Amino acid sequence: MQRTEALARISDEPGHTTRLFASPAMRRANKLVGTWMSQAGMSTREDAIGNLRGRYDAAPGSPCGDKLFLLGSHLDTVRNAGRFDGALGVLLAIGCVEALHRSKLRLPFALEVVGFADEEGVRYQTAYLGSKALAGGFDAKDLQRRDGNGLTMADAIRRFGGNPGALRQARLSPRNLLGYFEAHIEQGPVLEKRGVPVGVVSAIAGQSRVSLEFRGTAGHAGTVPMGSRQDALAGAAEFVLAAERCGVIATVGVLEIKGAASNVIPGCVHLTLDARDANDSRRRLAVSRLRREAQAIAKRRGLRVQWTAVQATPAVACDNALSRRLSECVARQGIKVVNLPSGAGHDAAVMASITPVAMLFLRCAGGISHHPAESVQTRDVKLALDVMVDFLHAVGRALDEPQPGADAPHPFPLPIGWGEGGRRPGEGLSHAANAGPERARALPGQRHSAPARRHS
Ligand code: GLV
Ligand code: MN
Ligand code: MN
């Protein structure tokens, strides 16, 4: 818990916690967290995009010594963030390795702890940059995106000490991966209401991010009659209300009036839409209806609207076999097993495109998150750590279990099309820039949106 406080003090903005991708605060955060990783017995490095990676080798002579299990979460934050979103998952992962190291224990497989460089997508408006680089879903076109100060992502990565030309080297081959595990605060009220300290995540909602601009005509606030205005903000306001009624979880989180002044009719407004649902078809339908609604609003008001799809990430189901083992570990602590879906996005959603994933949620006070009041109980954190260490041992035991009919046993069977000769790393992702259809593992009761693409 002291570490979460030390990390929260590392910020790009004075007085509160804001750590943006490839920023000076991230540089200091990686240094500090890297020190903790080294103290826990890991060898550390930073990859080409700035993910912090700590490795704890397998037991010498283990027949599965080339296999790798990943633990992680993100070290970037939203603006004016709490202390636990992302950071807690990384610190718990380090805590697990520390516990093994203190007991002079090595697992039959190697562990890698990842502090992802960007999950929130605050600086470049597109999320999961760190995990996309690892999973192979990074789109090189994103390197030309500019931040609020006009700095391209490529230059920001270079300034940070990374190498935008070598992002492919950050990729992990799915062949040797056993799985990915992420602990995270729940960011919602369910666990607190159910009176349990931790819960097992069943699925992560898909999300769409859109950037919009309404353009009208700026004019004098005192002279242009109300009936002959093309007020871009009035159009944007109608769109905000349409988003509120669209039938899925939807948020307009950015609303910027260009050249705003109290005596000028707004001529141009930029806004963002973030839409989420566990059902991909429902989300896509809601977003396309909102697009038509934006066009209708613009037509009625004599405005022009520009709609730019920024990102679309499909819903992801957590792996059944890994989650079952995780549930057993929760039950062994005498805790009632609660399964719950995640409305928030997590690095696990991207990692699921190359390896089976499992997630553990920790209850947080009042379900508050993306806010400085984020809070968790120390005893819940201790319990989560015990669950995680037990889980890693369970993953090790699973390697010894016979897998009927398999030459090279994989204890957590990959979905059809994964692994060697199957789906490419990162292929489960989709965003506007690579213009592919979203592909993901179907959630229960949901059909695949598109057949899995095969590669020769
Ligand atoms: C990340 O916290 C997200 O869900 O947007
Ligand atoms: Mn977050
Ligand atoms: Mn997070």
CSV table of C-alpha atoms and ligand atoms in Angstrom, one decimal:
chain,number,residue,atom,x,y,z
A,1,MET,CA,0.0,0.0,0.0
A,2,GLN,CA,3.0,2.3,0.6
A,3,ARG,CA,4.1,1.6,-2.9
A,4,THR,CA,0.7,2.7,-4.3
A,5,GLU,CA,1.2,6.0,-2.4
A,6,ALA,CA,4.8,6.4,-3.8
A,7,LEU,CA,3.6,5.7,-7.3
A,8,ALA,CA,0.6,8.1,-7.0
A,9,ARG,CA,3.1,10.9,-6.2
A,10,ILE,CA,4.7,10.5,-9.6
A,11,SER,CA,2.6,12.7,-11.8
A,12,ASP,CA,2.8,14.9,-14.9
A,13,GLU,CA,0.5,17.5,-13.2
A,14,PRO,CA,1.2,19.0,-9.7
A,15,GLY,CA,-1.3,18.3,-6.9
A,16,HIS,CA,-2.9,15.1,-8.3
A,17,THR,CA,-2.1,11.9,-10.2
A,18,THR,CA,-1.9,12.1,-13.9
A,19,ARG,CA,0.6,9.8,-15.7
A,20,LEU,CA,0.3,9.9,-19.5
A,21,PHE,CA,1.8,7.5,-22.0
A,22,ALA,CA,5.5,8.2,-22.7
A,23,SER,CA,5.6,11.2,-20.4
A,24,PRO,CA,8.3,12.4,-17.9
A,25,ALA,CA,6.1,10.9,-15.1
A,26,MET,CA,6.0,7.6,-16.8
A,27,ARG,CA,9.8,7.6,-17.1
A,28,ARG,CA,10.1,8.1,-13.3
A,29,ALA,CA,7.3,5.5,-12.7
A,30,ASN,CA,9.1,2.9,-14.8
A,31,LYS,CA,12.3,3.6,-12.9
A,32,LEU,CA,10.7,3.2,-9.5
A,33,VAL,CA,8.7,0.1,-10.4
A,34,GLY,CA,11.7,-1.4,-12.1
A,35,THR,CA,13.6,-1.1,-8.8
A,36,TRP,CA,10.8,-3.0,-7.1
A,37,MET,CA,10.9,-5.6,-9.8
A,38,SER,CA,14.7,-6.1,-9.4
A,39,GLN,CA,14.3,-6.3,-5.6
A,40,ALA,CA,11.8,-9.1,-6.2
A,41,GLY,CA,14.4,-11.1,-8.1
A,42,MET,CA,13.4,-10.2,-11.6
A,43,SER,CA,15.6,-9.1,-14.5
A,44,THR,CA,14.0,-6.0,-16.0
A,45,ARG,CA,13.9,-4.2,-19.3
A,46,GLU,CA,11.8,-1.7,-21.2
A,47,ASP,CA,10.5,-2.7,-24.6
A,48,ALA,CA,10.3,-0.5,-27.7
A,49,ILE,CA,7.0,1.2,-26.8
A,50,GLY,CA,8.0,1.7,-23.1
A,51,ASN,CA,6.3,-1.3,-21.4
A,52,LEU,CA,8.2,-2.2,-18.3
A,53,ARG,CA,8.9,-5.9,-18.3
A,54,GLY,CA,10.3,-8.0,-15.4
A,55,ARG,CA,11.2,-11.7,-15.9
A,56,TYR,CA,11.5,-14.4,-13.3
A,57,ASP,CA,13.0,-17.5,-14.8
A,58,ALA,CA,11.6,-21.0,-14.5
A,59,ALA,CA,13.1,-23.6,-12.1
A,60,PRO,CA,16.4,-24.8,-13.6
A,61,GLY,CA,15.9,-28.0,-15.6
A,62,SER,CA,12.1,-27.7,-15.8
A,63,PRO,CA,10.8,-29.4,-18.9
A,64,CYS,CA,8.4,-26.4,-19.4
A,65,GLY,CA,11.2,-23.8,-18.7
A,66,ASP,CA,10.5,-22.2,-22.1
A,67,LYS,CA,6.8,-21.6,-21.3
A,68,LEU,CA,5.9,-18.1,-20.1
A,69,PHE,CA,3.0,-16.9,-17.9
A,70,LEU,CA,2.2,-13.2,-17.9
A,71,LEU,CA,1.0,-11.0,-15.1
A,72,GLY,CA,0.3,-7.4,-15.4
A,73,SER,CA,-1.7,-4.2,-15.7
A,74,HIS,CA,-1.0,-0.6,-16.7
A,75,LEU,CA,1.1,2.2,-15.2
A,76,ASP,CA,-0.5,5.1,-17.1
A,77,THR,CA,-3.5,6.8,-15.6
A,78,VAL,CA,-6.4,9.1,-16.5
A,79,ARG,CA,-6.1,12.8,-15.5
A,80,ASN,CA,-6.6,13.4,-11.8
A,81,ALA,CA,-6.7,9.6,-11.2
A,82,GLY,CA,-6.9,7.4,-8.2
A,83,ARG,CA,-4.0,5.4,-6.8
A,84,PHE,CA,-5.2,1.9,-7.8
A,85,ASP,CA,-6.5,1.7,-11.3
A,86,GLY,CA,-3.7,-0.2,-13.1
A,87,ALA,CA,-1.0,0.3,-10.5
A,88,LEU,CA,-2.5,-2.1,-8.1
A,89,GLY,CA,-2.4,-4.9,-10.6
A,90,VAL,CA,1.2,-4.3,-11.4
A,91,LEU,CA,2.2,-4.1,-7.7
A,92,LEU,CA,0.3,-7.3,-6.8
A,93,ALA,CA,2.0,-9.1,-9.7
A,94,ILE,CA,5.4,-7.9,-8.3
A,95,GLY,CA,4.2,-9.0,-4.8
A,96,CYS,CA,3.6,-12.5,-6.1
A,97,VAL,CA,7.1,-12.8,-7.5
A,98,GLU,CA,8.5,-11.3,-4.3
A,99,ALA,CA,6.7,-14.0,-2.3
A,100,LEU,CA,8.2,-16.7,-4.5
A,101,HIS,CA,11.6,-15.2,-4.4
A,102,ARG,CA,11.6,-14.8,-0.6
A,103,SER,CA,10.7,-18.5,-0.3
A,104,LYS,CA,13.5,-19.3,-2.8
A,105,LEU,CA,10.9,-20.9,-5.1
A,106,ARG,CA,10.8,-21.0,-8.9
A,107,LEU,CA,7.8,-22.3,-10.9
A,108,PRO,CA,8.1,-24.9,-13.7
A,109,PHE,CA,7.5,-22.0,-16.2
A,110,ALA,CA,8.9,-18.5,-16.4
A,111,LEU,CA,6.9,-15.5,-15.2
A,112,GLU,CA,6.9,-12.1,-16.8
A,113,VAL,CA,5.4,-9.1,-15.1
A,114,VAL,CA,4.3,-6.3,-17.4
A,115,GLY,CA,3.7,-2.7,-16.5
A,116,PHE,CA,1.8,-1.5,-19.6
A,117,ALA,CA,2.8,1.9,-21.0
A,118,ASP,CA,-0.7,2.9,-22.1
A,119,GLU,CA,-4.1,1.4,-21.3
A,120,GLU,CA,-6.2,4.5,-20.8
A,121,GLY,CA,-5.6,6.2,-24.2
A,122,VAL,CA,-5.6,9.7,-22.7
A,123,ARG,CA,-2.7,11.2,-24.6
A,124,TYR,CA,-3.5,9.9,-28.1
A,125,GLN,CA,-7.2,9.1,-27.7
A,126,THR,CA,-6.7,5.5,-28.5
A,127,ALA,CA,-6.3,2.9,-25.8
A,128,TYR,CA,-4.2,-0.2,-25.2
A,129,LEU,CA,-1.1,1.0,-27.0
A,130,GLY,CA,1.2,-1.1,-24.6
A,131,SER,CA,-0.7,-4.4,-24.8
A,132,LYS,CA,-1.3,-4.0,-28.6
A,133,ALA,CA,2.5,-3.8,-29.1
A,134,LEU,CA,2.9,-7.0,-27.1
A,135,ALA,CA,0.0,-8.8,-28.8
A,136,GLY,CA,1.0,-7.7,-32.3
A,137,GLY,CA,-2.1,-5.6,-32.8
A,138,PHE,CA,-0.4,-2.2,-32.9
A,139,ASP,CA,-1.3,-0.2,-36.0
A,140,ALA,CA,1.8,1.7,-37.3
A,141,LYS,CA,-0.6,4.5,-38.6
A,142,ASP,CA,-1.2,5.4,-35.0
A,143,LEU,CA,2.4,6.6,-34.8
A,144,GLN,CA,1.3,9.7,-36.8
A,145,ARG,CA,-1.4,10.7,-34.3
A,146,ARG,CA,-0.7,13.9,-32.5
A,147,ASP,CA,-1.2,14.8,-28.8
A,148,GLY,CA,-2.7,18.0,-27.5
A,149,ASN,CA,0.6,19.8,-28.1
A,150,GLY,CA,0.9,18.5,-31.7
A,151,LEU,CA,3.7,16.0,-30.9
A,152,THR,CA,3.4,12.8,-32.9
A,153,MET,CA,3.3,9.5,-31.1
A,154,ALA,CA,6.4,8.4,-32.9
A,155,ASP,CA,8.3,11.4,-31.5
A,156,ALA,CA,6.9,10.9,-28.0
A,157,ILE,CA,8.1,7.3,-28.1
A,158,ARG,CA,11.5,8.5,-29.3
A,159,ARG,CA,11.8,11.2,-26.6
A,160,PHE,CA,10.8,8.6,-24.0
A,161,GLY,CA,13.8,6.4,-25.1
A,162,GLY,CA,11.7,3.8,-27.1
A,163,ASN,CA,12.0,3.0,-30.7
A,164,PRO,CA,8.9,3.4,-32.9
A,165,GLY,CA,10.6,1.6,-35.7
A,166,ALA,CA,11.1,-1.5,-33.7
A,167,LEU,CA,7.7,-2.1,-32.2
A,168,ARG,CA,7.5,-5.5,-33.8
A,169,GLN,CA,10.3,-6.6,-31.5
A,170,ALA,CA,8.0,-6.0,-28.5
A,171,ARG,CA,5.7,-8.8,-29.7
A,172,LEU,CA,5.4,-12.0,-27.8
A,173,SER,CA,5.0,-15.2,-29.7
A,174,PRO,CA,1.8,-17.0,-28.6
A,175,ARG,CA,3.5,-20.3,-29.0
A,176,ASN,CA,5.2,-20.4,-25.6
A,177,LEU,CA,2.5,-18.5,-23.7
A,178,LEU,CA,0.5,-20.2,-21.0
A,179,GLY,CA,-1.7,-17.3,-20.2
A,180,TYR,CA,-2.2,-13.8,-18.9
A,181,PHE,CA,-3.5,-12.8,-15.5
A,182,GLU,CA,-4.6,-9.4,-14.4
A,183,ALA,CA,-5.7,-8.2,-11.0
A,184,HIS,CA,-7.7,-4.9,-11.0
A,185,ILE,CA,-10.0,-2.9,-8.7
A,186,GLU,CA,-13.5,-3.6,-9.7
A,187,GLN,CA,-14.3,0.1,-10.5
A,188,GLY,CA,-18.0,-0.7,-9.8
A,189,PRO,CA,-20.2,-1.5,-6.7
A,190,VAL,CA,-21.0,-5.2,-7.2
A,191,LEU,CA,-18.4,-6.8,-4.9
A,192,GLU,CA,-19.0,-4.3,-2.1
A,193,LYS,CA,-22.7,-4.9,-2.3
A,194,ARG,CA,-22.2,-8.7,-2.3
A,195,GLY,CA,-19.9,-8.3,0.7
A,196,VAL,CA,-17.0,-10.2,-0.9
A,197,PRO,CA,-13.4,-8.9,-1.1
A,198,VAL,CA,-12.6,-10.3,-4.6
A,199,GLY,CA,-14.4,-11.7,-7.6
A,200,VAL,CA,-13.6,-13.6,-10.8
A,201,VAL,CA,-14.2,-11.7,-14.0
A,202,SER,CA,-16.2,-13.6,-16.6
A,203,ALA,CA,-15.9,-11.2,-19.6
A,204,ILE,CA,-14.8,-7.7,-20.6
A,205,ALA,CA,-17.2,-5.5,-22.5
A,206,GLY,CA,-16.4,-4.4,-26.0
A,207,GLN,CA,-16.0,-0.7,-26.7
A,208,SER,CA,-16.1,1.8,-29.5
A,209,ARG,CA,-14.5,5.2,-29.5
A,210,VAL,CA,-15.5,7.9,-31.9
A,211,SER,CA,-14.3,11.4,-32.5
A,212,LEU,CA,-16.9,13.9,-33.8
A,213,GLU,CA,-16.9,17.4,-35.0
A,214,PHE,CA,-20.0,19.6,-35.5
A,215,ARG,CA,-19.3,22.7,-37.7
A,216,GLY,CA,-21.7,25.5,-38.0
A,217,THR,CA,-21.2,29.3,-38.3
A,218,ALA,CA,-19.6,31.4,-35.5
A,219,GLY,CA,-21.4,34.7,-35.1
A,220,HIS,CA,-22.2,37.6,-32.8
A,221,ALA,CA,-24.1,36.5,-29.7
A,222,GLY,CA,-26.1,39.7,-29.6
A,223,THR,CA,-27.1,40.2,-33.2
A,224,VAL,CA,-27.8,36.9,-35.0
A,225,PRO,CA,-31.5,36.1,-34.5
A,226,MET,CA,-32.2,32.8,-32.7
A,227,GLY,CA,-34.0,31.3,-35.8
A,228,SER,CA,-31.1,31.8,-38.2
A,229,ARG,CA,-28.2,30.4,-36.2
A,230,GLN,CA,-26.0,27.4,-37.0
A,231,ASP,CA,-24.9,26.8,-33.4
A,232,ALA,CA,-22.5,23.8,-33.3
A,233,LEU,CA,-22.8,23.5,-29.6
A,234,ALA,CA,-26.6,23.2,-29.7
A,235,GLY,CA,-26.1,20.4,-32.2
A,236,ALA,CA,-23.5,18.7,-30.0
A,237,ALA,CA,-25.8,19.1,-26.9
A,238,GLU,CA,-28.6,17.2,-28.8
A,239,PHE,CA,-26.1,14.5,-29.6
A,240,VAL,CA,-25.0,14.2,-25.9
A,241,LEU,CA,-28.7,13.5,-25.0
A,242,ALA,CA,-29.1,11.1,-27.9
A,243,ALA,CA,-26.0,9.1,-26.6
A,244,GLU,CA,-27.7,9.0,-23.1
A,245,ARG,CA,-30.7,7.3,-24.7
A,246,CYS,CA,-28.9,5.0,-27.1
A,247,GLY,CA,-29.5,1.7,-25.2
A,248,VAL,CA,-25.9,0.8,-24.4
A,249,ILE,CA,-23.4,2.3,-21.9
A,250,ALA,CA,-22.4,5.5,-23.7
A,251,THR,CA,-20.4,8.6,-22.6
A,252,VAL,CA,-19.5,11.9,-24.2
A,253,GLY,CA,-16.3,12.6,-22.2
A,254,VAL,CA,-14.8,15.4,-24.3
A,255,LEU,CA,-16.7,18.5,-25.4
A,256,GLU,CA,-14.5,21.3,-26.8
A,257,ILE,CA,-15.8,24.5,-28.2
A,258,LYS,CA,-13.2,25.9,-30.7
A,259,GLY,CA,-12.5,29.6,-30.1
A,260,ALA,CA,-15.0,29.7,-27.2
A,261,ALA,CA,-16.1,33.1,-25.9
A,262,SER,CA,-19.2,34.1,-24.0
A,263,ASN,CA,-20.3,36.5,-26.8
A,264,VAL,CA,-19.6,34.2,-29.8
A,265,ILE,CA,-22.0,31.6,-31.1
A,266,PRO,CA,-20.0,28.4,-31.1
A,267,GLY,CA,-19.0,27.6,-34.7
A,268,CYS,CA,-17.1,24.4,-34.2
A,269,VAL,CA,-17.3,21.7,-31.4
A,270,HIS,CA,-15.2,18.6,-31.0
A,271,LEU,CA,-16.6,15.8,-28.9
A,272,THR,CA,-15.9,12.1,-28.3
A,273,LEU,CA,-18.2,9.1,-27.9
A,274,ASP,CA,-17.3,6.0,-25.8
A,275,ALA,CA,-19.8,3.2,-26.2
A,276,ARG,CA,-19.7,-0.2,-24.5
A,277,ASP,CA,-21.6,-3.4,-24.2
A,278,ALA,CA,-20.9,-7.0,-23.5
A,279,ASN,CA,-22.8,-7.8,-26.7
A,280,ASP,CA,-20.9,-6.6,-29.7
A,281,SER,CA,-23.9,-6.6,-32.1
A,282,ARG,CA,-25.9,-4.4,-29.7
A,283,ARG,CA,-23.0,-2.0,-29.3
A,284,ARG,CA,-22.4,-1.8,-33.1
A,285,LEU,CA,-26.1,-1.2,-33.8
A,286,ALA,CA,-26.2,1.6,-31.1
A,287,VAL,CA,-23.2,3.3,-32.6
A,288,SER,CA,-24.5,3.2,-36.2
A,289,ARG,CA,-27.8,4.6,-35.0
A,290,LEU,CA,-26.0,7.4,-33.2
A,291,ARG,CA,-24.1,8.1,-36.4
A,292,ARG,CA,-27.4,8.5,-38.3
A,293,GLU,CA,-28.7,10.6,-35.4
A,294,ALA,CA,-25.7,12.9,-35.6
A,295,GLN,CA,-26.3,13.4,-39.4
A,296,ALA,CA,-30.0,14.1,-38.7
A,297,ILE,CA,-29.2,16.6,-36.0
A,298,ALA,CA,-26.7,18.3,-38.4
A,299,LYS,CA,-29.3,18.4,-41.2
A,300,ARG,CA,-32.0,19.9,-39.0
A,301,ARG,CA,-29.6,22.6,-37.8
A,302,GLY,CA,-27.7,23.5,-41.0
A,303,LEU,CA,-24.5,22.0,-39.6
A,304,ARG,CA,-21.9,19.7,-41.0
A,305,VAL,CA,-20.7,16.7,-38.9
A,306,GLN,CA,-17.5,14.8,-39.2
A,307,TRP,CA,-17.5,11.3,-37.7
A,308,THR,CA,-14.2,9.5,-37.2
A,309,ALA,CA,-14.2,6.0,-35.8
A,310,VAL,CA,-11.1,5.8,-33.6
A,311,GLN,CA,-11.2,2.4,-32.1
A,312,ALA,CA,-13.4,-0.7,-31.7
A,313,THR,CA,-12.5,-3.5,-29.4
A,314,PRO,CA,-14.7,-6.5,-29.3
A,315,ALA,CA,-16.0,-8.0,-26.0
A,316,VAL,CA,-13.8,-10.8,-24.7
A,317,ALA,CA,-14.7,-13.8,-22.6
A,318,CYS,CA,-12.1,-14.8,-19.9
A,319,ASP,CA,-10.8,-18.3,-20.3
A,320,ASN,CA,-13.0,-21.0,-18.7
A,321,ALA,CA,-10.1,-23.3,-17.6
A,322,LEU,CA,-8.0,-20.5,-16.1
A,323,SER,CA,-11.0,-18.9,-14.5
A,324,ARG,CA,-12.1,-22.2,-13.0
A,325,ARG,CA,-8.7,-22.6,-11.4
A,326,LEU,CA,-8.8,-19.0,-10.1
A,327,SER,CA,-12.3,-19.6,-8.6
A,328,GLU,CA,-10.9,-22.7,-6.8
A,329,CYS,CA,-8.2,-20.5,-5.3
A,330,VAL,CA,-10.8,-17.9,-4.2
A,331,ALA,CA,-12.8,-20.7,-2.6
A,332,ARG,CA,-9.8,-22.1,-0.8
A,333,GLN,CA,-9.6,-18.8,1.0
A,334,GLY,CA,-13.1,-19.4,2.3
A,335,ILE,CA,-14.5,-16.7,0.1
A,336,LYS,CA,-17.8,-17.1,-1.8
A,337,VAL,CA,-17.0,-17.1,-5.5
A,338,VAL,CA,-18.7,-14.2,-7.3
A,339,ASN,CA,-18.4,-14.1,-11.1
A,340,LEU,CA,-18.9,-10.7,-12.7
A,341,PRO,CA,-18.4,-9.0,-16.1
A,342,SER,CA,-16.3,-5.9,-16.5
A,343,GLY,CA,-17.7,-2.8,-18.1
A,344,ALA,CA,-14.3,-1.2,-18.0
A,345,GLY,CA,-11.6,-2.0,-20.5
A,346,HIS,CA,-8.4,-3.8,-19.4
A,347,ASP,CA,-5.2,-4.9,-21.0
A,348,ALA,CA,-6.5,-8.5,-20.6
A,349,ALA,CA,-9.0,-7.7,-23.4
A,350,VAL,CA,-6.1,-7.3,-25.8
A,351,MET,CA,-3.9,-10.0,-24.4
A,352,ALA,CA,-6.8,-12.4,-25.0
A,353,SER,CA,-6.0,-12.2,-28.7
A,354,ILE,CA,-2.9,-14.2,-28.2
A,355,THR,CA,-3.3,-16.2,-25.0
A,356,PRO,CA,-6.0,-17.4,-22.5
A,357,VAL,CA,-6.7,-14.7,-19.9
A,358,ALA,CA,-8.1,-14.6,-16.4
A,359,MET,CA,-8.9,-11.6,-14.1
A,360,LEU,CA,-9.5,-11.0,-10.4
A,361,PHE,CA,-11.3,-8.0,-9.3
A,362,LEU,CA,-10.8,-6.4,-5.8
A,363,ARG,CA,-13.7,-4.6,-4.2
A,364,CYS,CA,-13.3,-0.8,-4.0
A,365,ALA,CA,-15.1,1.7,-1.8
A,366,GLY,CA,-18.4,2.9,-3.3
A,367,GLY,CA,-17.3,1.5,-6.7
A,368,ILE,CA,-15.5,4.8,-7.2
A,369,SER,CA,-12.8,4.9,-9.9
A,370,HIS,CA,-11.2,7.3,-12.4
A,371,HIS,CA,-11.3,9.6,-9.4
A,372,PRO,CA,-8.8,10.5,-6.6
A,373,ALA,CA,-11.2,8.9,-4.0
A,374,GLU,CA,-10.5,5.4,-5.3
A,375,SER,CA,-9.9,3.2,-2.3
A,376,VAL,CA,-9.3,-0.4,-1.4
A,377,GLN,CA,-8.8,-2.2,1.9
A,378,THR,CA,-5.4,-3.5,2.9
A,379,ARG,CA,-6.8,-6.8,4.0
A,380,ASP,CA,-8.4,-7.3,0.6
A,381,VAL,CA,-5.1,-6.7,-1.1
A,382,LYS,CA,-3.4,-9.3,1.2
A,383,LEU,CA,-6.1,-11.8,0.4
A,384,ALA,CA,-5.8,-11.1,-3.4
A,385,LEU,CA,-2.1,-11.7,-3.1
A,386,ASP,CA,-2.6,-15.1,-1.4
A,387,VAL,CA,-5.2,-16.0,-4.1
A,388,MET,CA,-2.7,-15.0,-6.9
A,389,VAL,CA,0.3,-17.0,-5.5
A,390,ASP,CA,-2.0,-20.0,-5.0
A,391,PHE,CA,-3.2,-19.5,-8.6
A,392,LEU,CA,0.3,-19.5,-10.0
A,393,HIS,CA,1.0,-22.8,-8.2
A,394,ALA,CA,-2.2,-24.2,-9.6
A,395,VAL,CA,-1.1,-23.2,-13.1
A,396,GLY,CA,2.1,-25.1,-12.5
A,397,ARG,CA,0.2,-28.2,-11.3
A,398,ALA,CA,-2.0,-28.1,-14.4
A,399,LEU,CA,1.1,-28.5,-16.5
A,400,ASP,CA,1.5,-32.0,-15.0
A,401,GLU,CA,-2.0,-33.0,-15.7
A,402,PRO,CA,-2.4,-35.4,-18.7
A,403,GLN,CA,-4.1,-33.7,-21.7
A,404,PRO,CA,-6.0,-36.4,-23.6
A,405,GLY,CA,-5.0,-36.7,-27.3
A,406,ALA,CA,-2.4,-33.9,-27.3
A,407,ASP,CA,1.3,-34.3,-28.2
A,408,ALA,CA,2.3,-30.9,-26.7
A,409,PRO,CA,-0.1,-30.5,-23.8
A,410,HIS,CA,-1.6,-27.0,-23.3
A,411,PRO,CA,-3.4,-27.0,-19.9
A,412,PHE,CA,-5.7,-24.1,-21.0
A,413,PRO,CA,-6.9,-25.1,-24.5
A,414,LEU,CA,-6.7,-22.3,-27.0
A,415,PRO,CA,-9.9,-21.5,-29.0
A,416,ILE,CA,-9.9,-22.8,-32.6
A,417,GLY,CA,-7.6,-20.8,-34.8
A,418,TRP,CA,-5.2,-19.8,-32.1
A,419,GLY,CA,-1.5,-20.6,-31.7
A,420,GLU,CA,0.7,-21.9,-34.4
A,421,GLY,CA,-0.7,-21.6,-37.9
A,422,GLY,CA,-3.9,-20.1,-36.5
A,423,ARG,CA,-4.9,-16.5,-35.6
A,424,ARG,CA,-2.2,-13.9,-35.8
A,425,PRO,CA,-1.2,-12.2,-32.6
A,426,GLY,CA,-3.5,-9.2,-32.2
A,427,GLU,CA,-6.0,-10.4,-34.8
A,428,GLY,CA,-8.8,-10.5,-32.3
A,429,LEU,CA,-8.6,-6.7,-32.2
A,430,SER,CA,-10.0,-4.3,-34.6
A,431,HIS,CA,-9.9,-0.6,-34.8
A,432,ALA,CA,-10.8,1.9,-37.5
A,433,ALA,CA,-7.3,2.4,-38.7
A,434,ASN,CA,-6.8,-1.2,-39.8
A,435,ALA,CA,-10.4,-1.2,-41.1
A,436,GLY,CA,-10.9,-4.9,-40.3
A,437,PRO,CA,-14.1,-6.3,-38.8
A,438,GLU,CA,-14.0,-6.9,-35.1
A,439,ARG,CA,-13.2,-10.5,-34.2
A,440,ALA,CA,-13.4,-11.9,-30.8
A,441,ARG,CA,-14.4,-15.0,-29.0
A,442,ALA,CA,-18.1,-15.1,-28.7
A,443,LEU,CA,-19.6,-14.6,-25.3
A,444,PRO,CA,-22.2,-17.0,-24.1
A,445,GLY,CA,-25.4,-16.4,-26.0
A,446,GLN,CA,-23.7,-14.3,-28.6
A,447,ARG,CA,-22.7,-15.4,-32.1
A,448,HIS,CA,-19.3,-14.6,-33.6
A,449,SER,CA,-19.5,-11.4,-35.6
A,450,ALA,CA,-17.3,-12.7,-38.4
A,451,PRO,CA,-15.7,-16.1,-39.1
A,452,ALA,CA,-12.1,-16.4,-37.8
A,453,ARG,CA,-9.7,-15.5,-40.6
A,454,ARG,CA,-7.2,-18.2,-41.4
A,455,HIS,CA,-3.6,-17.5,-42.5
A,456,SER,CA,-1.5,-19.7,-44.5
B,1,GLV,C1,-10.2,2.2,-18.9
B,1,GLV,O1,-10.2,2.4,-17.7
B,1,GLV,C2,-11.4,2.2,-19.6
B,1,GLV,O2,-12.3,1.3,-19.4
B,1,GLV,O3,-11.7,3.2,-20.4
B,2,MN,MN,-8.8,3.2,-16.1
B,3,MN,MN,-7.3,0.1,-15.5
